[in-house]
Amino acid sequence: MGIADPVDVAARTAGAADDACPSCDTPGAWKLSSRHRFNPFGGVTLLVLGFWTAVAGLVVDIGWMPAAALAISGVAVMLWKRTAMVCQVCGMIDARR
């Protein structure tokens, strides 16, 4: 009886040995996962700044464009930071990828 390979065969690449997991040393074990969310501090900060810019726009009459730009960029940063690479064997999360 053989041991089942826990790594998805389609995930392995030609350079898998160079791309080994630092935790379990399994080559080519990375899988893109969107369930892990990292610190969205940058996106939340931009949304808060967008809100206060909108409030200041009502008081000072500077317009809605700065608030809209901050809000859109905040949402974009939060969506961009949403995915991570996860090792299929040990579950280590690698946010650097």
XYZ file of N, CA and C in Angstrom:
291
model
N 0.841 -1.172 0.000
C 0.000 0.000 0.000
C 0.889 1.238 0.000
N 0.706 2.105 -0.982
C 1.521 3.303 -1.097
C 0.964 4.462 -0.275
N 1.805 5.431 -0.068
C 1.396 6.627 0.662
C 0.815 7.624 -0.327
N -0.338 8.164 -0.004
C -0.984 9.132 -0.894
C -0.250 10.470 -0.824
N -0.044 11.061 -1.984
C 0.608 12.366 -2.052
C -0.417 13.443 -1.694
N -0.173 14.227 -0.623
C -1.151 15.242 -0.219
C -1.173 16.470 -1.109
N -0.211 16.586 -2.003
C -0.117 17.768 -2.852
C -0.833 17.498 -4.172
N -1.634 18.447 -4.586
C -2.338 18.345 -5.862
C -1.313 18.305 -6.989
N -1.423 17.324 -7.855
C -0.444 17.138 -8.927
C -0.411 18.345 -9.854
N -1.557 18.975 -10.098
C -1.610 20.145 -10.980
C -0.891 21.349 -10.376
N -0.685 21.354 -9.066
C -0.028 22.481 -8.416
C 1.486 22.419 -8.539
N 2.024 21.248 -8.788
C 3.489 21.110 -8.906
C 3.971 21.692 -10.228
N 5.095 22.362 -10.161
C 5.677 22.969 -11.358
C 7.066 22.398 -11.590
N 7.674 22.794 -12.701
C 9.023 22.312 -13.009
C 10.035 22.804 -11.977
N 9.837 23.995 -11.443
C 10.748 24.536 -10.430
C 10.252 24.314 -9.023
N 9.540 23.226 -8.777
C 8.927 22.981 -7.474
C 9.962 22.826 -6.366
N 11.118 22.269 -6.680
C 12.143 22.078 -5.651
C 12.654 23.416 -5.127
N 12.685 24.425 -5.978
C 13.128 25.750 -5.545
C 12.045 26.483 -4.761
N 10.816 26.021 -4.873
C 9.678 26.686 -4.248
C 9.109 25.828 -3.116
N 9.980 25.297 -2.272
C 9.561 24.417 -1.187
C 9.020 25.223 -0.010
N 8.122 24.604 0.740
C 7.549 25.225 1.935
C 8.627 25.302 3.017
N 8.848 26.471 3.628
C 9.869 26.577 4.660
C 9.509 25.837 5.950
N 8.262 25.491 6.130
C 7.837 24.811 7.348
C 8.012 23.295 7.260
N 7.559 22.694 6.157
C 7.605 21.234 6.047
C 8.528 20.743 4.930
N 9.149 21.645 4.186
C 10.084 21.337 3.096
C 9.459 20.521 1.960
N 8.156 20.610 1.778
C 7.502 19.920 0.666
C 7.626 20.777 -0.586
N 8.173 20.223 -1.672
C 8.313 21.018 -2.892
C 6.993 21.198 -3.621
N 6.734 22.411 -4.059
C 5.572 22.700 -4.884
C 4.239 22.467 -4.216
N 4.136 22.726 -2.929
C 2.912 22.418 -2.192
C 1.990 23.616 -2.033
N 2.278 24.721 -2.713
C 1.496 25.942 -2.506
C 0.201 25.927 -3.303
N -0.854 26.437 -2.695
C -2.156 26.550 -3.339
C -2.732 27.919 -2.994
N -3.322 28.584 -3.981
C -3.923 29.895 -3.764
C -5.217 29.721 -2.983
N -5.340 30.471 -1.895
C -6.532 30.377 -1.063
C -7.050 31.769 -0.780
N -8.360 31.946 -0.898
C -8.941 33.259 -0.625
C -9.651 33.304 0.718
N -9.630 32.223 1.466
C -10.322 32.242 2.748
C -9.490 32.892 3.843
N -8.172 32.968 3.655
C -7.318 33.602 4.642
C -7.245 35.091 4.351
N -7.582 35.886 5.307
C -7.532 37.328 5.125
C -6.462 37.890 6.048
N -5.612 38.680 5.481
C -4.559 39.286 6.269
C -5.010 40.644 6.779
N -4.187 41.262 7.531
C -4.518 42.533 8.147
C -4.880 43.560 7.075
N -6.147 43.971 7.014
C -6.564 44.938 5.996
C -6.403 46.367 6.475
N -5.420 46.608 7.343
C -5.272 47.915 7.981
C -5.173 49.036 6.957
N -4.451 48.824 5.880
C -4.325 49.869 4.866
C -5.648 50.193 4.205
N -6.431 49.155 3.865
C -7.724 49.368 3.235
C -8.724 50.017 4.173
N -8.736 49.576 5.416
C -9.655 50.160 6.406
C -9.283 51.617 6.664
N -8.004 51.894 6.738
C -7.567 53.279 6.944
C -8.023 54.170 5.799
N -7.910 53.680 4.569
C -8.353 54.468 3.419
C -9.866 54.681 3.441
N -10.623 53.667 3.867
C -12.075 53.837 3.968
C -12.452 54.860 5.032
N -11.772 54.812 6.169
C -12.037 55.786 7.241
C -11.669 57.192 6.775
N -10.540 57.329 6.114
C -10.155 58.639 5.580
C -11.157 59.125 4.537
N -11.667 58.197 3.727
C -12.692 58.566 2.753
C -13.964 59.053 3.418
N -14.358 58.382 4.511
C -15.546 58.818 5.245
C -15.362 60.223 5.811
N -14.229 60.452 6.472
C -14.008 61.771 7.080
C -13.791 62.845 6.017
N -13.277 62.473 4.879
C -13.160 63.425 3.778
C -14.543 63.795 3.252
N -15.457 62.823 3.224
C -16.829 63.114 2.798
C -17.516 64.035 3.802
N -17.283 63.798 5.102
C -17.848 64.680 6.127
C -17.266 66.082 5.997
N -15.963 66.160 5.791
C -15.326 67.473 5.608
C -15.816 68.129 4.319
N -16.116 67.328 3.311
C -16.645 67.873 2.057
C -18.003 68.514 2.240
N -18.793 67.989 3.163
C -20.090 68.611 3.459
C -19.917 69.949 4.177
N -18.902 70.028 5.024
C -18.687 71.245 5.824
C -17.939 72.305 5.023
N -16.878 71.909 4.350
C -15.986 72.853 3.692
C -16.302 73.017 2.204
N -17.115 72.143 1.659
C -17.486 72.163 0.251
C -16.272 71.952 -0.664
N -15.574 70.816 -0.440
C -14.439 70.470 -1.302
C -14.829 69.461 -2.381
N -16.051 68.972 -2.344
C -16.515 68.033 -3.364
C -16.425 66.584 -2.904
N -16.956 65.702 -3.748
C -17.001 64.290 -3.407
C -15.865 63.475 -4.019
N -15.135 64.035 -4.949
C -14.100 63.261 -5.646
C -12.995 62.744 -4.730
N -12.453 63.540 -3.800
C -11.419 62.981 -2.905
C -11.948 61.836 -2.043
N -13.175 61.974 -1.543
C -13.757 60.916 -0.714
C -14.008 59.661 -1.547
N -14.494 59.837 -2.762
C -14.747 58.690 -3.631
C -13.451 57.981 -4.009
N -12.417 58.741 -4.291
C -11.124 58.153 -4.638
C -10.551 57.353 -3.473
N -10.633 57.884 -2.264
C -10.139 57.168 -1.092
C -10.954 55.904 -0.828
N -12.265 55.994 -0.971
C -13.108 54.827 -0.732
C -12.861 53.730 -1.760
N -12.739 54.100 -3.018
C -12.490 53.103 -4.065
C -11.123 52.455 -3.889
N -10.116 53.254 -3.565
C -8.785 52.677 -3.359
C -8.760 51.807 -2.103
N -9.527 52.157 -1.074
C -9.606 51.326 0.131
C -10.210 49.970 -0.155
N -11.279 49.940 -0.933
C -11.903 48.668 -1.304
C -10.952 47.854 -2.182
N -10.260 48.508 -3.089
C -9.313 47.806 -3.964
C -8.178 47.175 -3.158
N -7.650 47.897 -2.182
C -6.576 47.354 -1.343
C -7.078 46.165 -0.539
N -8.288 46.252 -0.005
C -8.821 45.140 0.778
C -9.050 43.897 -0.087
N -9.514 44.074 -1.306
C -9.709 42.935 -2.196
C -8.382 42.343 -2.658
N -7.398 43.202 -2.872
C -6.086 42.742 -3.315
C -5.393 41.938 -2.222
N -5.552 42.321 -0.971
C -4.903 41.653 0.147
C -5.682 40.428 0.621
N -6.695 40.027 -0.092
C -7.591 38.984 0.379
C -7.048 37.579 0.176
N -6.195 37.356 -0.795
C -5.720 36.012 -1.093
C -4.336 35.772 -0.520
N -4.017 34.501 -0.362
C -2.712 34.103 0.151
C -2.363 32.735 -0.396
N -1.104 32.393 -0.343
C -0.668 31.058 -0.725
C -0.606 30.214 0.548
N -1.203 29.015 0.494
C -1.268 28.120 1.643
C -0.637 26.793 1.261
N 0.198 26.258 2.154
C 0.813 24.950 1.924
C -0.263 23.878 2.073
N -0.341 22.969 1.111
C -1.351 21.913 1.132
C -1.045 20.836 2.159
N 0.206 20.769 2.626
C 0.601 19.710 3.541
C 0.468 20.155 5.001
N 1.108 21.275 5.351
C 1.124 21.691 6.753
C 0.198 22.857 7.057
N -0.325 23.541 6.021
C -1.252 24.646 6.241
C -0.587 25.985 6.514
N 0.721 26.088 6.311
C 1.424 27.358 6.527
C 0.931 28.399 5.523
N 0.712 29.605 5.988
C 0.226 30.694 5.139
C 1.417 31.566 4.762
N 1.567 31.826 3.474
C 2.667 32.651 2.980
C 2.082 33.872 2.295
N 2.127 35.000 2.965
C 1.547 36.230 2.435
C 2.476 36.942 1.471
N 3.715 36.526 1.353
C 4.686 37.220 0.510
C 4.446 36.991 -0.963
N 3.722 36.024 -1.352
C 3.556 35.657 -2.761
C 2.573 36.535 -3.436
